Amino acid sequence: MTRPLYCKMVKYRMTSKGTDGSEIYWDGRHYDAFNAPVHDDLKFYLAQARKARGPVLELACGTGRLTIPLKKEGIAITGLDQAAPMLERAKAKAAEAGLKIPFQLGDARSFILDRKFKLIFMAFHSMQHLGRREDIEGLFASVARHLAPGGRFVLDVFNPNPHCLVRDPEEMLPVAYYRDPDGGGKILVNETYSYDKAAQVSRITWHYRSEKTGKTVKKSLNLRCFYPEELLALAHYNGFSVAARYGDFRGRPFGGASGEQILILAVR
Ligand SMILES: C[S@@+](CC[C@H](N)C(=O)[O-])C[C@H]1O[C@@H](n2cnc3c(N)ncnc32)[C@H](O)[C@@H]1O
């Protein structure tokens, strides 16, 4: 399976809404099953962490999809996320692997930790959960407070695709197929998509259909779009300069056709 279009997960039990109303982070096991095929960013973030030569903080670390492999490579890493079910899963996986990783429940917009980092990163489009100007200001201010001298802040977000933004909201497209960690057989995830032009937010619904029971559970996912010049302006007016800008995780330069916007930022 190829990299899913958006980060994922399924549901059956409790629902905890994220700070932007997204409902998909209720169970880290489903998140991991859904995202098992996603690896294309790991090498990139490992290279950034090695280059930093110091402590690393991953914001919105989720289930430790990146945090844990980085720790295995000897990186001194801390993970922070606002979703308790995601962190529980991250902690369980780290314990199973015999790794000591500080996982912290917290909000990327307002966190306070007692140490500074040479690298802070926010991967897998997680910044797109921060929809309002105040959210972004809080994020950049919190990052700036926690960066050691010469430190870098690295983030990736989608490059908005005009073809997606005009999708028919009635159109249902398949996005993933995975095995239910609760033993319910295969789960097929379909997606409906509607673009909120005023808020610049992709309002997505994932429909998780259990092959075994035939039941479908719906969960919302909101992803704020950042247009390329807007993202640069937000970084600039929040006190950061761009050290590098890429269009994919192989390090190709950013261009209009790039799928990703990857920024390496430094405090000005
Ligand atoms: C797409 S997932 C990425 C998880 C992980 N970084 C990965 O690459 O698999 C987005 C994550 O952002 C987290 N998140 C959303 N808003 C947040 C916020 N304001 N502060 C901290 N974490 C947040 C969610 O709980 C979720 O774990």
mmCIF file of C-alpha atoms and ligand atoms in Angstrom:
data_model
loop_
_atom_site.group_PDB
_atom_site.id
_atom_site.type_symbol
_atom_site.label_atom_id
_atom_site.label_comp_id
_atom_site.label_asym_id
_atom_site.label_seq_id
_atom_site.Cartn_x
_atom_site.Cartn_y
_atom_site.Cartn_z
ATOM 1 C CA MET A 1 0.000 0.000 0.000
ATOM 2 C CA THR A 2 1.273 3.490 -0.751
ATOM 3 C CA ARG A 3 1.524 6.382 1.719
ATOM 4 C CA PRO A 4 -2.059 7.205 2.760
ATOM 5 C CA LEU A 5 -3.322 10.573 1.621
ATOM 6 C CA TYR A 6 -3.764 11.770 5.179
ATOM 7 C CA CYS A 7 -2.633 10.421 8.531
ATOM 8 C CA LYS A 8 -5.019 7.817 9.786
ATOM 9 C CA MET A 9 -6.822 5.737 12.264
ATOM 10 C CA VAL A 10 -10.038 3.898 13.089
ATOM 11 C CA LYS A 11 -12.429 3.588 15.978
ATOM 12 C CA TYR A 12 -14.800 1.526 18.065
ATOM 13 C CA ARG A 13 -14.488 2.650 21.661
ATOM 14 C CA MET A 14 -14.046 6.034 23.291
ATOM 15 C CA THR A 15 -13.837 9.219 21.253
ATOM 16 C CA SER A 16 -11.517 12.042 22.215
ATOM 17 C CA LYS A 17 -11.625 15.032 19.928
ATOM 18 C CA GLY A 18 -8.375 16.773 19.089
ATOM 19 C CA THR A 19 -7.875 20.482 19.602
ATOM 20 C CA ASP A 20 -9.218 21.125 16.074
ATOM 21 C CA GLY A 21 -12.171 18.733 16.430
ATOM 22 C CA SER A 22 -10.483 15.824 14.649
ATOM 23 C CA GLU A 23 -11.773 12.507 15.987
ATOM 24 C CA ILE A 24 -9.351 10.050 14.467
ATOM 25 C CA TYR A 25 -6.787 9.734 17.261
ATOM 26 C CA TRP A 26 -8.806 7.591 19.632
ATOM 27 C CA ASP A 27 -6.779 4.380 19.517
ATOM 28 C CA GLY A 28 -3.085 4.105 18.710
ATOM 29 C CA ARG A 29 -3.323 0.469 17.623
ATOM 30 C CA HIS A 30 -5.672 1.375 14.799
ATOM 31 C CA TYR A 31 -3.475 4.344 13.914
ATOM 32 C CA ASP A 32 -0.455 2.056 13.621
ATOM 33 C CA ALA A 33 -2.301 -0.593 11.629
ATOM 34 C CA PHE A 34 -3.546 2.061 9.243
ATOM 35 C CA ASN A 35 -0.167 3.753 8.861
ATOM 36 C CA ALA A 36 2.024 0.640 8.789
ATOM 37 C CA PRO A 37 3.053 1.322 5.155
ATOM 38 C CA VAL A 38 4.304 4.857 5.885
ATOM 39 C CA HIS A 39 8.113 5.042 6.113
ATOM 40 C CA ASP A 40 9.190 7.590 3.540
ATOM 41 C CA ASP A 41 9.942 10.350 6.065
ATOM 42 C CA LEU A 42 11.990 8.293 8.533
ATOM 43 C CA LYS A 43 15.382 8.595 6.811
ATOM 44 C CA PHE A 44 14.904 12.326 6.406
ATOM 45 C CA TYR A 45 14.098 12.958 10.080
ATOM 46 C CA LEU A 46 16.889 10.616 11.200
ATOM 47 C CA ALA A 47 19.362 12.625 9.106
ATOM 48 C CA GLN A 48 18.086 15.854 10.663
ATOM 49 C CA ALA A 49 18.403 14.394 14.157
ATOM 50 C CA ARG A 50 21.971 13.202 13.541
ATOM 51 C CA LYS A 51 22.929 16.582 12.128
ATOM 52 C CA ALA A 52 21.541 18.326 15.223
ATOM 53 C CA ARG A 53 24.104 16.645 17.525
ATOM 54 C CA GLY A 54 21.974 17.176 20.606
ATOM 55 C CA PRO A 55 18.608 16.536 22.225
ATOM 56 C CA VAL A 56 15.582 16.275 19.953
ATOM 57 C CA LEU A 57 11.901 17.002 20.608
ATOM 58 C CA GLU A 58 9.167 15.580 18.409
ATOM 59 C CA LEU A 59 5.951 17.589 18.634
ATOM 60 C CA ALA A 60 2.716 15.688 17.899
ATOM 61 C CA CYS A 61 4.676 12.438 18.153
ATOM 62 C CA GLY A 62 1.531 10.272 18.176
ATOM 63 C CA THR A 63 2.278 6.574 18.701
ATOM 64 C CA GLY A 64 6.018 7.085 18.259
ATOM 65 C CA ARG A 65 6.041 6.013 14.606
ATOM 66 C CA LEU A 66 9.199 8.147 14.186
ATOM 67 C CA THR A 67 10.198 8.696 17.837
ATOM 68 C CA ILE A 68 10.889 5.018 18.517
ATOM 69 C CA PRO A 69 13.057 4.250 15.468
ATOM 70 C CA LEU A 70 15.033 7.447 16.108
ATOM 71 C CA LYS A 71 15.669 6.391 19.702
ATOM 72 C CA LYS A 72 16.784 2.984 18.446
ATOM 73 C CA GLU A 73 19.396 4.817 16.375
ATOM 74 C CA GLY A 74 20.764 6.444 19.527
ATOM 75 C CA ILE A 75 18.991 9.811 19.286
ATOM 76 C CA ALA A 76 18.189 11.459 22.653
ATOM 77 C CA ILE A 77 14.532 12.146 21.862
ATOM 78 C CA THR A 78 11.456 13.336 23.754
ATOM 79 C CA GLY A 79 7.923 13.010 22.366
ATOM 80 C CA LEU A 80 4.958 15.298 23.053
ATOM 81 C CA ASP A 81 1.345 14.858 21.970
ATOM 82 C CA GLN A 82 -2.093 16.020 23.085
ATOM 83 C CA ALA A 83 -3.893 12.691 22.537
ATOM 84 C CA ALA A 84 -3.613 10.325 25.512
ATOM 85 C CA PRO A 85 -4.559 7.190 23.511
ATOM 86 C CA MET A 86 -1.716 7.879 21.070
ATOM 87 C CA LEU A 87 0.814 8.392 23.867
ATOM 88 C CA GLU A 88 -0.331 5.244 25.688
ATOM 89 C CA ARG A 89 0.451 3.253 22.587
ATOM 90 C CA ALA A 90 3.823 5.001 22.165
ATOM 91 C CA LYS A 91 4.762 4.209 25.778
ATOM 92 C CA ALA A 92 3.721 0.561 25.443
ATOM 93 C CA LYS A 93 5.767 0.116 22.256
ATOM 94 C CA ALA A 94 8.825 1.789 23.798
ATOM 95 C CA ALA A 95 8.582 -0.392 26.930
ATOM 96 C CA GLU A 96 8.271 -3.509 24.794
ATOM 97 C CA ALA A 97 11.427 -2.508 22.916
ATOM 98 C CA GLY A 98 13.252 -1.773 26.207
ATOM 99 C CA LEU A 99 13.621 1.920 25.336
ATOM 100 C CA LYS A 100 13.411 4.811 27.791
ATOM 101 C CA ILE A 101 11.762 7.734 26.006
ATOM 102 C CA PRO A 102 10.178 10.658 27.852
ATOM 103 C CA PHE A 103 6.664 10.882 26.388
ATOM 104 C CA GLN A 104 4.835 13.994 27.505
ATOM 105 C CA LEU A 105 1.149 14.829 27.286
ATOM 106 C CA GLY A 106 0.991 18.423 26.036
ATOM 107 C CA ASP A 107 -0.196 20.923 23.482
ATOM 108 C CA ALA A 108 2.223 22.014 20.742
ATOM 109 C CA ARG A 109 0.720 25.519 21.003
ATOM 110 C CA SER A 110 1.600 26.100 24.642
ATOM 111 C CA PHE A 111 3.995 23.488 26.016
ATOM 112 C CA ILE A 112 6.509 24.158 28.762
ATOM 113 C CA LEU A 113 9.393 21.726 29.276
ATOM 114 C CA ASP A 114 12.370 22.170 31.594
ATOM 115 C CA ARG A 115 14.978 21.752 28.865
ATOM 116 C CA LYS A 116 16.035 22.985 25.443
ATOM 117 C CA PHE A 117 16.581 21.071 22.216
ATOM 118 C CA LYS A 118 18.916 21.254 19.236
ATOM 119 C CA LEU A 119 16.134 19.987 16.984
ATOM 120 C CA ILE A 120 12.375 20.287 17.305
ATOM 121 C CA PHE A 121 10.290 18.699 14.586
ATOM 122 C CA MET A 122 6.605 18.285 13.783
ATOM 123 C CA ALA A 123 6.121 15.551 11.175
ATOM 124 C CA PHE A 124 3.415 13.906 9.084
ATOM 125 C CA HIS A 125 1.403 17.087 8.459
ATOM 126 C CA SER A 126 0.611 17.462 12.169
ATOM 127 C CA MET A 127 0.891 21.252 11.967
ATOM 128 C CA GLN A 128 -2.209 21.144 9.767
ATOM 129 C CA HIS A 129 -4.188 20.495 12.951
ATOM 130 C CA LEU A 130 -3.442 24.086 13.949
ATOM 131 C CA GLY A 131 -6.088 26.046 12.125
ATOM 132 C CA ARG A 132 -6.141 29.560 13.545
ATOM 133 C CA ARG A 133 -3.553 32.349 13.559
ATOM 134 C CA GLU A 134 -3.331 32.179 17.387
ATOM 135 C CA ASP A 135 -2.553 28.451 17.166
ATOM 136 C CA ILE A 136 0.367 29.089 14.837
ATOM 137 C CA GLU A 137 1.652 31.967 16.953
ATOM 138 C CA GLY A 138 1.510 29.743 20.031
ATOM 139 C CA LEU A 139 3.388 26.988 18.221
ATOM 140 C CA PHE A 140 6.214 29.215 16.977
ATOM 141 C CA ALA A 141 6.555 30.991 20.342
ATOM 142 C CA SER A 142 6.677 27.673 22.226
ATOM 143 C CA VAL A 143 9.249 26.270 19.789
ATOM 144 C CA ALA A 144 11.422 29.408 20.012
ATOM 145 C CA ARG A 145 11.420 29.152 23.838
ATOM 146 C CA HIS A 146 12.683 25.561 23.662
ATOM 147 C CA LEU A 147 15.334 25.789 20.944
ATOM 148 C CA ALA A 148 18.961 25.728 22.063
ATOM 149 C CA PRO A 149 21.299 28.235 20.346
ATOM 150 C CA GLY A 150 21.768 27.227 16.703
ATOM 151 C CA GLY A 151 18.789 24.839 16.938
ATOM 152 C CA ARG A 152 16.413 24.044 14.094
ATOM 153 C CA PHE A 153 12.652 23.625 13.787
ATOM 154 C CA VAL A 154 11.624 21.240 10.999
ATOM 155 C CA LEU A 155 8.068 20.755 9.802
ATOM 156 C CA ASP A 156 6.204 19.209 6.893
ATOM 157 C CA VAL A 157 2.742 20.016 5.546
ATOM 158 C CA PHE A 158 0.981 19.146 2.299
ATOM 159 C CA ASN A 159 1.321 21.431 -0.659
ATOM 160 C CA PRO A 160 -2.410 22.094 -1.268
ATOM 161 C CA ASN A 161 -3.587 20.253 -4.367
ATOM 162 C CA PRO A 162 -6.233 22.244 -6.299
ATOM 163 C CA HIS A 163 -7.703 18.994 -7.711
ATOM 164 C CA CYS A 164 -8.524 17.804 -4.185
ATOM 165 C CA LEU A 165 -9.976 21.103 -3.060
ATOM 166 C CA VAL A 166 -12.757 20.944 -5.663
ATOM 167 C CA ARG A 167 -13.751 17.346 -4.994
ATOM 168 C CA ASP A 168 -17.451 16.468 -4.964
ATOM 169 C CA PRO A 169 -18.398 16.175 -1.246
ATOM 170 C CA GLU A 170 -20.592 13.167 -2.128
ATOM 171 C CA GLU A 171 -17.701 11.278 -3.708
ATOM 172 C CA MET A 172 -16.435 8.374 -1.594
ATOM 173 C CA LEU A 173 -12.862 7.180 -2.242
ATOM 174 C CA PRO A 174 -10.951 4.295 -0.626
ATOM 175 C CA VAL A 175 -7.887 5.348 1.400
ATOM 176 C CA ALA A 176 -6.799 2.295 3.394
ATOM 177 C CA TYR A 177 -7.380 -1.367 4.103
ATOM 178 C CA TYR A 178 -5.954 -2.954 7.244
ATOM 179 C CA ARG A 179 -6.449 -5.708 9.799
ATOM 180 C CA ASP A 180 -8.548 -4.793 12.851
ATOM 181 C CA PRO A 181 -6.283 -5.030 15.942
ATOM 182 C CA ASP A 182 -9.385 -6.089 17.915
ATOM 183 C CA GLY A 183 -9.748 -9.211 15.776
ATOM 184 C CA GLY A 184 -12.619 -7.909 13.693
ATOM 185 C CA GLY A 185 -11.103 -8.950 10.368
ATOM 186 C CA LYS A 186 -10.218 -6.435 7.680
ATOM 187 C CA ILE A 187 -11.274 -2.784 7.902
ATOM 188 C CA LEU A 188 -11.816 -0.807 4.743
ATOM 189 C CA VAL A 189 -11.548 2.963 5.116
ATOM 190 C CA ASN A 190 -13.341 5.194 2.629
ATOM 191 C CA GLU A 191 -13.179 8.954 2.579
ATOM 192 C CA THR A 192 -15.492 11.837 1.812
ATOM 193 C CA TYR A 193 -13.970 15.289 1.459
ATOM 194 C CA SER A 194 -15.244 18.831 1.583
ATOM 195 C CA TYR A 195 -13.102 21.963 1.438
ATOM 196 C CA ASP A 196 -14.086 24.820 3.749
ATOM 197 C CA LYS A 197 -13.004 27.817 1.656
ATOM 198 C CA ALA A 198 -13.423 30.367 4.440
ATOM 199 C CA ALA A 199 -11.343 28.535 7.028
ATOM 200 C CA GLN A 200 -8.956 26.954 4.447
ATOM 201 C CA VAL A 201 -9.644 23.619 6.083
ATOM 202 C CA SER A 202 -10.115 20.231 4.400
ATOM 203 C CA ARG A 203 -13.056 18.675 6.258
ATOM 204 C CA ILE A 204 -12.641 14.950 5.801
ATOM 205 C CA THR A 205 -14.739 12.058 7.047
ATOM 206 C CA TRP A 206 -13.322 8.566 7.231
ATOM 207 C CA HIS A 207 -15.817 5.728 7.058
ATOM 208 C CA TYR A 208 -14.338 2.618 8.728
ATOM 209 C CA ARG A 209 -16.186 -0.459 7.542
ATOM 210 C CA SER A 210 -15.580 -3.754 9.325
ATOM 211 C CA GLU A 211 -15.598 -6.606 6.858
ATOM 212 C CA LYS A 212 -16.624 -9.027 9.606
ATOM 213 C CA THR A 213 -19.608 -7.146 11.080
ATOM 214 C CA GLY A 214 -20.496 -4.962 8.095
ATOM 215 C CA LYS A 215 -20.730 -2.006 10.498
ATOM 216 C CA THR A 216 -19.371 1.422 9.595
ATOM 217 C CA VAL A 217 -17.999 3.985 12.033
ATOM 218 C CA LYS A 218 -17.457 7.589 10.925
ATOM 219 C CA LYS A 219 -14.676 9.852 12.193
ATOM 220 C CA SER A 220 -13.784 13.412 11.282
ATOM 221 C CA LEU A 221 -10.378 14.763 10.304
ATOM 222 C CA ASN A 222 -9.714 18.462 9.814
ATOM 223 C CA LEU A 223 -6.601 19.612 7.992
ATOM 224 C CA ARG A 224 -5.794 23.278 7.572
ATOM 225 C CA CYS A 225 -4.229 24.132 4.198
ATOM 226 C CA PHE A 226 -1.096 26.258 4.183
ATOM 227 C CA TYR A 227 -0.346 27.841 0.811
ATOM 228 C CA PRO A 228 3.374 28.100 0.045
ATOM 229 C CA GLU A 229 3.826 31.883 0.333
ATOM 230 C CA GLU A 230 1.515 31.975 3.355
ATOM 231 C CA LEU A 231 3.627 29.370 5.149
ATOM 232 C CA LEU A 232 6.807 31.336 4.485
ATOM 233 C CA ALA A 233 5.119 34.512 5.726
ATOM 234 C CA LEU A 234 3.904 32.803 8.905
ATOM 235 C CA ALA A 235 7.420 31.573 9.649
ATOM 236 C CA HIS A 236 8.895 35.009 8.907
ATOM 237 C CA TYR A 237 6.428 37.045 10.962
ATOM 238 C CA ASN A 238 6.849 34.652 13.876
ATOM 239 C CA GLY A 239 10.587 35.266 13.989
ATOM 240 C CA PHE A 240 11.999 32.362 11.951
ATOM 241 C CA SER A 241 14.188 32.273 8.857
ATOM 242 C CA VAL A 242 14.217 29.478 6.296
ATOM 243 C CA ALA A 243 17.483 27.533 6.255
ATOM 244 C CA ALA A 244 16.198 25.042 3.653
ATOM 245 C CA ARG A 245 12.997 24.183 1.817
ATOM 246 C CA TYR A 246 12.214 20.836 0.166
ATOM 247 C CA GLY A 247 9.371 19.354 -1.848
ATOM 248 C CA ASP A 248 9.835 15.749 -0.752
ATOM 249 C CA PHE A 249 11.700 13.595 1.750
ATOM 250 C CA ARG A 250 14.430 12.796 -0.738
ATOM 251 C CA GLY A 251 15.461 16.426 -0.497
ATOM 252 C CA ARG A 252 14.322 17.636 -3.910
ATOM 253 C CA PRO A 253 13.738 21.403 -4.061
ATOM 254 C CA PHE A 254 10.207 22.654 -3.464
ATOM 255 C CA GLY A 255 8.179 23.531 -6.573
ATOM 256 C CA GLY A 256 4.548 23.982 -7.555
ATOM 257 C CA ALA A 257 4.131 20.277 -8.329
ATOM 258 C CA SER A 258 5.639 19.096 -5.016
ATOM 259 C CA GLY A 259 3.405 17.031 -2.783
ATOM 260 C CA GLU A 260 5.048 18.253 0.416
ATOM 261 C CA GLN A 261 6.301 21.506 1.858
ATOM 262 C CA ILE A 262 9.215 20.743 4.157
ATOM 263 C CA LEU A 263 10.831 23.654 5.971
ATOM 264 C CA ILE A 264 13.974 23.771 8.047
ATOM 265 C CA LEU A 265 13.715 26.883 10.178
ATOM 266 C CA ALA A 266 16.008 28.805 12.514
ATOM 267 C CA VAL A 267 15.188 31.571 14.986
ATOM 268 C CA ARG A 268 16.166 34.909 13.407
HETATM 269 C C1 LIG B 1 -0.830 12.760 11.718
HETATM 270 S S1 LIG B 1 -0.633 12.370 13.336
HETATM 271 C C2 LIG B 1 1.144 12.279 13.402
HETATM 272 C C3 LIG B 1 1.659 11.417 14.516
HETATM 273 C C4 LIG B 1 3.153 11.086 14.405
HETATM 274 N N1 LIG B 1 3.958 12.292 14.381
HETATM 275 C C5 LIG B 1 3.456 10.281 13.162
HETATM 276 O O1 LIG B 1 4.231 10.755 12.339
HETATM 277 O O2 LIG B 1 2.901 9.187 13.009
HETATM 278 C C6 LIG B 1 -0.989 13.926 14.108
HETATM 279 C C7 LIG B 1 -0.740 13.983 15.607
HETATM 280 O O3 LIG B 1 -0.871 15.338 16.013
HETATM 281 C C8 LIG B 1 -1.381 15.346 17.322
HETATM 282 N N2 LIG B 1 -1.849 16.708 17.617
HETATM 283 C C9 LIG B 1 -2.850 17.393 17.015
HETATM 284 N N3 LIG B 1 -2.966 18.625 17.546
HETATM 285 C C10 LIG B 1 -2.007 18.722 18.497
HETATM 286 C C11 LIG B 1 -1.616 19.743 19.404
HETATM 287 N N4 LIG B 1 -2.244 20.935 19.430
HETATM 288 N N5 LIG B 1 -0.583 19.499 20.257
HETATM 289 C C12 LIG B 1 0.061 18.311 20.259
HETATM 290 N N6 LIG B 1 -0.281 17.291 19.431
HETATM 291 C C13 LIG B 1 -1.287 17.502 18.560
HETATM 292 C C14 LIG B 1 -2.457 14.274 17.279
HETATM 293 O O4 LIG B 1 -2.847 13.870 18.571
HETATM 294 C C15 LIG B 1 -1.751 13.190 16.464
HETATM 295 O O5 LIG B 1 -1.065 12.287 17.288
#
